[in-house]
Amino acid sequence: MRENVRKLLYMDKRIVYLLMALAIAIPMFMPLGLPVRIPKSAQDFYDEIEKLNERDIVWIAAEINPANQAEFEPAIKAIFRHCLSKNLRIAVAAFYPQGANLAATWSADLVAEFGAVYGVDYINLGPRPSTSQDSIMDNARRDIIDAYSDRDNYGNPLSSYQIMADLQKASDVSLAVIFTQGSPGCAEYIANWQSTGDLMHMITVAAAVQIPVENPRYQAGMLQGMLGGMTGGAAYEKLIGHLGSATKGLDSQGLGHLLIVVLLIVGNACYFILKNLDEKAKTEAGGRS
Amino acid sequence: MRRTLPVILTLVAGTLAILNSYIIFAPLNNWVPNYLQRTVTISTAWAVGIGSLNLMRIHSARISRKTTNWSFSVILIVAFTFFLVLGFVLEKHQENPFYSMLWNYVQPPLSSTMYSILAFYMASAAFRAFRMHSVDSTLMLLSAFIVMLGAVPIGEMIWPGFPVLQEWLLNYINTSSQRAITIGLTLGAMAQSMRVMVGLERGHLSGGE
C-alpha cells in the first residue's frame, strides 16, 4: 500500500498540469451553465451607475495590465455597454503603462456598436507614470487639462475636444470606476480625490487577489460598489442583461477551483497515510530490535 | 555638505507638503501643486532616463564578459533599443499601426500567458506542498477550501453554505485583519517619513552616517 500511496503523492507533475488544462478547457466546449449569484457588492456597483443622469461623466481608472485580462476585459466591456446605453460620457485614464491602450482595445467594439464619438462621448487621457500619480491627481483636482499636459492618449491636444469643456476638474466627474490590482488603485484615488471632497462617488473592479484589500473600503462606504474578479464580472453581465466572457469563463474557473480543492484533499490524505505507515514501521522496527 | 543639503531639502519640501494639506494659505496651496509636485514629475523622468542608461550599462557588461545567460541581455538591449528608436522616429507613434501592433499584440499576450501559467503551478504546489502540519496551516487550508468554493457557482451547487461562509470570512475575519494591517502600515509610514525628514534615516544618501 505504501508504494502505491507514495507513487500517487510523487506522480509526475505533468499529470497535474494535464488535469488542470482539462478542467479549464472542457467547460469552454461544454458549458455547465450554472446559475450566477449576484452579491450585494455587485448589485451596489450596478445601482451606482444606474443612479447617474444622462451625459454625466464616468471616470474609468484603467489600472490594468495584461496579466488580468481574463478578469478585467469582461468588466470593461460591460461597463462601456452599461454607460453608453445610458448615454453617459466616459473618460479613461491610467497610471499603468498599458492600461489606457488595453481599455481602448477592449472597448473598441462597444464604441463602434453605440456609435460613440471620440472627444464628445468618450476620451482617453492616456497613461501617466505611476511615480507621479499624486502630483498628477492633485493637479487634476483643479485643472485636468494641465495635469495631463494638454495631451490625450494619442498625442492630440485635450483642450480641442468638446467633452473637456465639461471635464475641467475632478469634481466634474460624477463617478469614478477604479480597476485595481494593487497600487496605484483605490487607495490613491481615495487619498487624492475623495478625502479632499472633490469626488465622493467611487466604485471598483478588483482583481480576485485584491478583493481582501478593497473589501474593508467597500464596507466603510469609501467605495460604494465592488466587482470582485471574474465572479463579479459575471454577476454584472447578468445585471446588465448581456452575458459575455466572464459568464463563460466562470465554469472554467469553478472547475479549476474544484480541482485544486480535490488535489489538496488527496495530497493531504496521502501525506497522512504515508506518515502513519512510516511511524508504524518505525515502531515495529524498534520492537524487533 | 553632500549629506546635509539633501536632508535640509527633504525637511523643507516635506514640511511644506504636509502643511499644504492642513493650512488654507493661497501662496502655499498654489506653490506646492504647481511647483513642488511638478518637480516630482520631472525628477521621475530623469530617474527613468538614468535607470535606462544603467540597465544598458549592466547588460552591455554582461555581454562583453559573456557571463551566464548573456544571450538574454542581447535580447533585452535589442528590444529596448528597437522600441526606443521607434518611439523617437515615428511621429505620433501611438497612432502608428506598426508600433500599436507591437505594443498591443505582442507584449500583452506574453504577459497574460506568463500569469496564466500560475494556475498550473498552483495546482501542482497545492498537491505536493500544502500540508496540514499545524493549527495555523490547517486554518489556512480550510479558509482556502471555503473561499475557493464559495467564489464560484459550482461551490454553491455542492453546498449552498459555501458562499455564506466565504462572505463571513471576507467581511469579518479578513476585514478586521486588513484594517489592523492598514492602520499599522500607515503609522509605520508616518514614523519612517518623519525619520527621513529629520535626517535620522540616511540610507538613501548612499548609506552610513
XYZ file of C-alpha atoms in Angstrom:
498
model
C 0.000 0.000 0.000
C 2.806 2.355 0.955
C 4.331 2.171 -2.513
C 1.016 2.942 -4.193
C 0.396 5.957 -1.961
C 3.954 7.152 -2.491
C 3.542 6.786 -6.254
C 0.359 8.824 -6.141
C 1.907 11.553 -3.987
C 5.027 11.842 -6.131
C 3.377 11.332 -9.504
C 4.700 13.227 -12.498
C 3.612 16.851 -12.105
C 2.722 16.920 -15.796
C -0.306 14.774 -14.897
C -1.477 17.565 -12.560
C -0.881 20.111 -15.334
C -2.920 17.961 -17.724
C -5.786 17.679 -15.248
C -5.806 21.451 -14.781
C -5.744 22.020 -18.539
C -8.737 19.699 -18.923
C -10.622 21.357 -16.048
C -10.193 24.734 -17.738
C -10.731 23.627 -21.328
C -13.709 21.262 -21.063
C -16.258 23.901 -19.909
C -15.216 26.104 -22.837
C -16.606 23.483 -25.209
C -19.313 22.079 -22.938
C -20.581 24.964 -20.746
C -22.102 23.892 -17.453
C -24.407 26.910 -17.417
C -24.564 27.120 -13.641
C -26.650 29.991 -12.217
C -24.645 33.092 -11.339
C -25.306 34.543 -7.884
C -25.391 38.321 -7.557
C -23.512 39.505 -4.465
C -24.644 42.716 -2.761
C -21.396 44.451 -3.747
C -22.100 43.803 -7.459
C -25.703 44.996 -7.095
C -24.405 48.190 -5.437
C -21.929 48.647 -8.286
C -24.726 48.386 -10.832
C -27.002 50.706 -8.853
C -24.341 53.435 -8.668
C -24.176 53.603 -12.471
C -27.967 53.377 -12.735
C -28.313 56.451 -10.475
C -26.397 58.687 -12.915
C -28.125 61.146 -15.204
C -27.682 61.343 -18.976
C -24.381 62.949 -20.108
C -22.822 62.580 -16.658
C -19.104 61.797 -16.863
C -17.762 58.456 -15.627
C -14.007 58.354 -14.948
C -12.520 54.931 -15.637
C -9.200 54.455 -13.895
C -7.816 51.666 -16.065
C -5.146 50.382 -13.678
C -4.843 47.282 -15.789
C -2.076 45.112 -17.084
C -2.337 42.190 -19.485
C -1.996 39.613 -16.700
C -5.527 40.477 -15.532
C -7.160 40.300 -18.947
C -9.459 37.398 -18.042
C -10.852 39.339 -15.074
C -10.856 42.893 -16.416
C -11.746 42.628 -20.102
C -15.331 41.425 -19.484
C -15.817 44.155 -16.877
C -14.517 46.942 -19.170
C -16.843 45.754 -21.928
C -19.847 45.517 -19.623
C -19.171 48.960 -18.106
C -18.841 50.586 -21.545
C -22.062 48.872 -22.626
C -23.892 49.994 -19.498
C -22.615 53.591 -19.656
C -23.072 54.103 -23.385
C -26.562 52.602 -23.303
C -27.445 55.162 -20.614
C -25.929 57.978 -22.711
C -23.201 58.659 -20.151
C -19.817 60.069 -21.129
C -16.587 58.230 -20.338
C -13.056 59.414 -19.582
C -10.334 56.753 -19.400
C -7.063 57.389 -17.563
C -4.316 55.114 -16.268
C -1.151 55.032 -14.245
C -0.278 51.550 -15.503
C 1.662 51.869 -18.780
C -0.655 49.637 -20.790
C -3.914 50.445 -19.007
C -5.186 53.143 -21.367
C -4.347 51.184 -24.519
C -5.834 47.951 -23.192
C -9.045 49.745 -22.224
C -9.195 51.300 -25.718
C -8.611 47.944 -27.418
C -11.146 46.066 -25.287
C -13.833 48.733 -25.654
C -13.374 49.364 -29.395
C -16.274 47.092 -30.406
C -18.641 48.733 -27.912
C -17.691 52.235 -29.041
C -18.434 51.223 -32.650
C -21.667 49.445 -31.694
C -23.074 52.512 -29.922
C -21.637 54.995 -32.414
C -19.861 56.909 -29.639
C -17.789 59.838 -30.902
C -14.254 60.300 -29.587
C -13.860 63.616 -27.819
C -17.613 64.026 -27.459
C -18.915 60.846 -25.808
C -15.634 59.455 -24.542
C -11.986 60.339 -24.255
C -8.775 58.534 -23.425
C -6.369 60.628 -21.359
C -3.658 58.024 -21.731
C -1.139 56.586 -19.302
C 0.998 58.652 -16.973
C 3.903 57.364 -14.859
C 2.729 55.878 -11.574
C 5.601 57.565 -9.748
C 3.933 60.929 -10.474
C 0.425 59.776 -9.587
C -0.030 62.001 -6.545
C 1.146 65.179 -8.232
C -0.990 64.492 -11.328
C -4.093 63.648 -9.303
C -3.633 66.622 -7.021
C -3.220 68.919 -10.011
C -6.263 67.324 -11.680
C -8.370 68.449 -8.729
C -8.029 71.966 -10.152
C -7.168 71.503 -13.823
C -7.321 68.159 -15.626
C -6.038 69.513 -18.951
C -2.991 71.000 -17.247
C -2.407 67.876 -15.143
C -2.352 65.791 -18.344
C -0.132 68.333 -20.155
C -2.954 69.000 -22.646
C -2.278 65.693 -24.396
C -4.571 62.700 -24.813
C -3.542 59.067 -25.350
C -2.784 59.780 -28.997
C -0.773 62.957 -28.520
C -3.575 65.337 -29.531
C -4.490 68.468 -27.512
C -7.089 67.649 -24.886
C -8.370 71.219 -24.976
C -9.570 70.699 -28.560
C -12.197 68.150 -27.514
C -15.788 69.042 -26.702
C -16.005 66.717 -23.677
C -13.210 68.614 -21.922
C -15.384 71.724 -21.622
C -17.371 69.747 -19.030
C -14.353 67.909 -17.627
C -12.124 70.607 -16.233
C -11.520 69.328 -12.721
C -12.023 66.217 -10.601
C -15.314 67.457 -9.173
C -16.791 67.495 -12.719
C -16.645 63.690 -12.654
C -19.866 62.071 -11.422
C -18.469 58.625 -10.675
C -15.034 57.006 -10.693
C -14.764 53.342 -11.652
C -11.377 52.188 -10.426
C -9.829 48.997 -11.764
C -7.427 47.788 -9.149
C -4.892 45.059 -8.703
C -2.625 46.845 -6.249
C -1.018 50.242 -6.327
C -1.903 52.647 -7.862
C -5.545 51.891 -7.296
C -8.379 52.771 -4.951
C -6.135 53.964 -2.117
C -4.618 56.685 -4.303
C -7.972 57.883 -5.634
C -9.455 57.940 -2.143
C -6.461 59.844 -0.748
C -6.261 62.402 -3.544
C -9.848 62.979 -4.633
C -12.246 61.568 -2.040
C -10.593 62.714 1.172
C -10.413 66.227 -0.307
C -14.150 66.205 -1.009
C -13.734 66.551 -4.788
C -15.262 63.224 -5.775
C -17.165 61.116 -3.272
C -18.662 58.516 -5.610
C -16.230 55.691 -6.293
C -16.762 52.054 -7.222
C -14.164 49.432 -8.005
C -13.446 46.416 -10.160
C -10.951 44.456 -8.086
C -8.796 41.586 -9.288
C -9.532 38.467 -7.229
C -6.285 38.834 -5.277
C -7.194 42.421 -4.420
C -10.682 41.687 -3.009
C -9.473 41.232 0.605
C -7.748 44.638 0.425
C -10.654 46.551 -1.110
C -13.448 44.910 0.879
C -12.774 46.968 4.058
C -13.035 50.155 1.943
C -16.312 48.939 0.473
C -17.645 48.112 3.936
C -16.598 51.541 5.202
C -18.518 53.237 2.378
C -15.431 54.737 0.727
C -16.269 52.534 -2.238
C -19.978 52.327 -2.909
C -19.827 49.176 -5.023
C -17.388 46.429 -5.920
C -16.986 43.785 -8.602
C -14.617 41.088 -7.419
C -12.724 39.070 -10.004
C -14.401 37.090 -12.737
C -17.306 36.231 -10.421
C -18.123 39.923 -10.044
C -17.811 40.405 -13.795
C -20.269 37.565 -14.432
C -22.739 38.999 -11.905
C -22.522 42.408 -13.585
C -23.057 40.862 -17.022
C -26.194 39.255 -15.653
C -27.368 42.577 -14.184
C -26.993 44.479 -17.470
C -28.658 41.583 -19.293
C -25.815 40.861 -21.684
C -23.864 37.709 -20.898
C -20.233 37.779 -22.010
C -16.867 36.158 -21.468
C -16.968 36.404 -17.640
C -20.066 34.205 -17.532
C -18.442 31.734 -19.934
C -15.169 31.773 -18.009
C -16.826 31.167 -14.655
C -17.396 27.476 -15.427
C -13.700 27.016 -16.188
C -12.715 28.896 -13.068
C -15.153 26.826 -10.989
C -13.792 23.508 -12.219
C -10.229 24.808 -11.733
C -11.019 25.709 -8.124
C -12.700 22.358 -7.568
C -9.671 20.518 -8.950
C -7.332 22.406 -6.605
C -9.568 21.525 -3.635
C -9.596 17.847 -4.672
C -5.804 17.904 -5.096
C -5.429 19.443 -1.639
C -7.580 16.719 -0.082
C -5.843 13.880 -1.942
C -2.374 15.347 -1.275
C -3.033 15.665 2.467
C -4.679 12.241 2.684
C -1.635 10.639 1.018
C 0.699 12.575 3.301
C -1.045 11.409 6.493
C -1.363 7.799 5.303
C 2.349 7.705 4.497
C 3.215 9.333 7.814
C 1.165 6.761 9.759
C 2.648 3.858 7.811
C 6.192 5.159 8.367
C 5.579 5.612 12.110
C 4.071 2.160 12.351
C 7.072 0.699 10.534
C 9.449 2.531 12.860
C 7.610 1.253 15.949
C 7.681 -2.290 14.631
C 11.383 -1.992 13.804
C 12.036 -0.644 17.335
C 10.102 -3.545 18.878
C 12.111 -6.158 16.962
C 15.464 -4.630 17.963
C 27.528 69.164 2.708
C 26.758 66.245 0.373
C 24.503 64.834 3.051
C 23.379 67.904 4.926
C 21.925 69.712 1.909
C 19.669 66.801 0.814
C 18.447 66.435 4.419
C 17.601 70.162 4.582
C 15.847 69.991 1.202
C 13.877 66.923 2.325
C 12.867 68.610 5.570
C 11.709 71.809 3.834
C 9.877 70.016 0.988
C 8.259 67.505 3.359
C 7.133 70.183 5.801
C 5.617 72.307 3.024
C 3.811 69.292 1.533
C 2.354 68.406 4.948
C 1.354 71.999 5.726
C -0.373 72.225 2.327
C -2.777 69.511 3.455
C -3.696 71.262 6.702
C -3.447 75.017 6.106
C -5.506 77.217 3.798
C -2.958 79.768 2.598
C -3.201 80.632 -1.097
C 0.517 81.091 -1.928
C 1.376 77.751 -0.310
C -1.677 75.969 -1.760
C -0.678 77.162 -5.248
C 3.064 76.698 -4.931
C 3.006 73.097 -3.715
C 0.973 71.626 -6.610
C 2.320 73.994 -9.265
C 5.977 73.779 -8.420
C 6.843 71.191 -5.817
C 4.740 68.364 -7.216
C 5.818 69.121 -10.780
C 9.370 68.722 -9.561
C 8.445 65.131 -8.677
C 7.294 64.530 -12.258
C 10.476 65.996 -13.712
C 12.666 64.088 -11.232
C 10.830 60.896 -12.179
C 11.541 61.483 -15.861
C 15.238 61.925 -15.040
C 15.183 58.808 -12.874
C 13.705 56.766 -15.729
C 16.407 58.092 -18.060
C 19.204 57.299 -15.624
C 17.653 53.891 -14.910
C 17.593 53.093 -18.620
C 21.238 54.059 -19.040
C 22.146 51.952 -16.024
C 20.233 48.994 -17.463
C 22.170 49.298 -20.717
C 25.473 49.577 -18.872
C 24.857 46.450 -16.764
C 23.684 44.314 -19.672
C 26.434 45.552 -22.008
C 28.954 44.499 -19.372
C 27.306 41.063 -19.144
C 27.585 40.625 -22.892
C 31.202 41.769 -23.067
C 32.129 39.390 -20.205
C 29.982 36.596 -21.635
C 28.538 35.786 -18.217
C 25.817 33.143 -17.687
C 22.736 33.691 -19.897
C 24.357 36.667 -21.625
C 22.211 35.958 -24.677
C 19.152 37.227 -22.747
C 20.970 40.526 -22.276
C 21.340 40.767 -26.062
C 17.585 40.277 -26.464
C 16.902 42.938 -23.838
C 19.212 45.500 -25.432
C 17.905 44.837 -28.957
C 14.251 45.067 -27.857
C 14.890 48.150 -25.733
C 16.802 49.983 -28.460
C 14.278 48.985 -31.123
C 11.333 50.354 -29.143
C 13.251 53.458 -28.121
C 14.208 54.278 -31.726
C 10.642 53.632 -32.935
C 9.292 55.953 -30.245
C 11.642 58.739 -31.340
C 11.455 58.216 -35.095
C 7.736 57.667 -35.613
C 5.736 60.851 -35.445
C 2.672 60.262 -33.201
C 3.938 56.750 -32.606
C 0.836 55.863 -30.558
C -1.246 56.123 -33.730
C 1.226 54.229 -35.915
C -0.238 50.778 -36.762
C 3.128 49.021 -36.619
C 4.010 50.475 -33.223
C 0.494 49.771 -31.900
C 0.684 46.217 -33.215
C 3.930 45.611 -31.333
C 2.708 47.324 -28.162
C -0.809 45.871 -28.069
C -0.439 42.443 -29.637
C 3.000 41.173 -28.623
C 3.654 42.137 -25.021
C 0.106 41.701 -23.607
C -0.310 38.094 -24.827
C 3.152 37.253 -23.477
C 2.296 38.785 -20.118
C -1.125 37.078 -19.978
C 0.496 33.741 -20.784
C 3.048 34.119 -18.015
C 0.301 34.867 -15.493
C -1.959 32.061 -16.732
C 0.767 29.501 -16.185
C 0.410 30.207 -12.460
C -2.791 28.139 -12.426
C -0.751 25.033 -13.247
C 1.961 25.753 -10.707
C -0.658 26.455 -8.033
C -2.376 23.145 -8.701
C 0.933 21.304 -8.514
C 2.012 23.147 -5.348
C -1.377 22.546 -3.709
C -0.988 18.818 -4.275
C 2.653 18.487 -3.294
C 3.372 21.137 -0.693
C 0.262 22.484 1.082
C 0.077 20.307 4.200
C -1.873 20.436 7.445
C 1.306 20.491 9.541
C -0.004 22.750 12.293
C -3.116 24.522 13.564
C -2.143 27.618 11.536
C -1.712 25.754 8.274
C -4.945 23.806 8.899
C -6.879 27.048 9.386
C -5.330 28.444 6.231
C -6.186 25.317 4.281
C -9.801 25.311 5.458
C -10.144 29.005 4.603
C -8.745 28.284 1.133
C -11.337 25.498 0.688
C -14.199 27.776 1.651
C -13.084 30.845 -0.302
C -12.296 28.897 -3.475
C -15.585 27.036 -3.474
C -17.653 29.964 -2.194
C -16.489 32.207 -5.025
C -17.806 30.054 -7.863
C -21.286 28.719 -8.733
C -20.070 25.119 -8.668
C -19.283 25.548 -4.951
C -22.800 26.769 -4.254
C -24.138 23.769 -6.179
C -22.133 21.394 -3.962
C -23.262 23.081 -0.749
C -25.237 26.382 -0.544
C -23.406 27.237 2.682
C -20.066 27.841 0.898
C -20.870 31.393 -0.365
C -22.328 32.323 3.029
C -19.215 31.134 4.842
C -16.977 32.788 2.256
C -18.698 36.150 2.754
C -18.483 35.767 6.520
C -14.733 35.133 6.300
C -14.286 38.090 3.966
C -16.467 40.533 5.860
C -15.429 39.759 9.444
C -12.151 37.861 9.730
C -10.455 39.425 6.704
C -11.757 42.959 7.170
C -10.684 43.227 10.790
C -7.211 41.890 9.949
C -6.861 44.147 6.910
C -7.838 47.213 8.910
C -5.267 46.385 11.569
C -2.604 45.927 8.878
C -3.593 49.159 7.110
C -3.500 51.236 10.286
C -0.203 49.663 11.317
C 1.324 50.313 7.892
C 0.156 53.918 7.882
C 1.578 54.612 11.324
C 4.827 52.952 10.253
C 4.964 55.031 7.066
C 4.393 58.221 9.073
C 7.163 57.335 11.501
C 9.509 56.425 8.652
C 8.699 59.677 6.819
C 9.462 61.695 9.928
C 12.777 59.874 10.327
C 13.705 60.667 6.714
C 12.610 64.298 7.074
C 14.681 64.971 10.178
C 17.674 63.091 8.803
C 17.643 60.085 11.133
C 17.208 57.792 8.141
C 20.024 58.345 5.654
C 20.028 55.109 3.658
C 19.006 56.971 0.504
C 22.055 59.209 0.806
C 24.405 56.377 -0.191
C 24.233 54.817 3.283
C 26.104 55.308 6.523
C 26.034 58.193 8.942
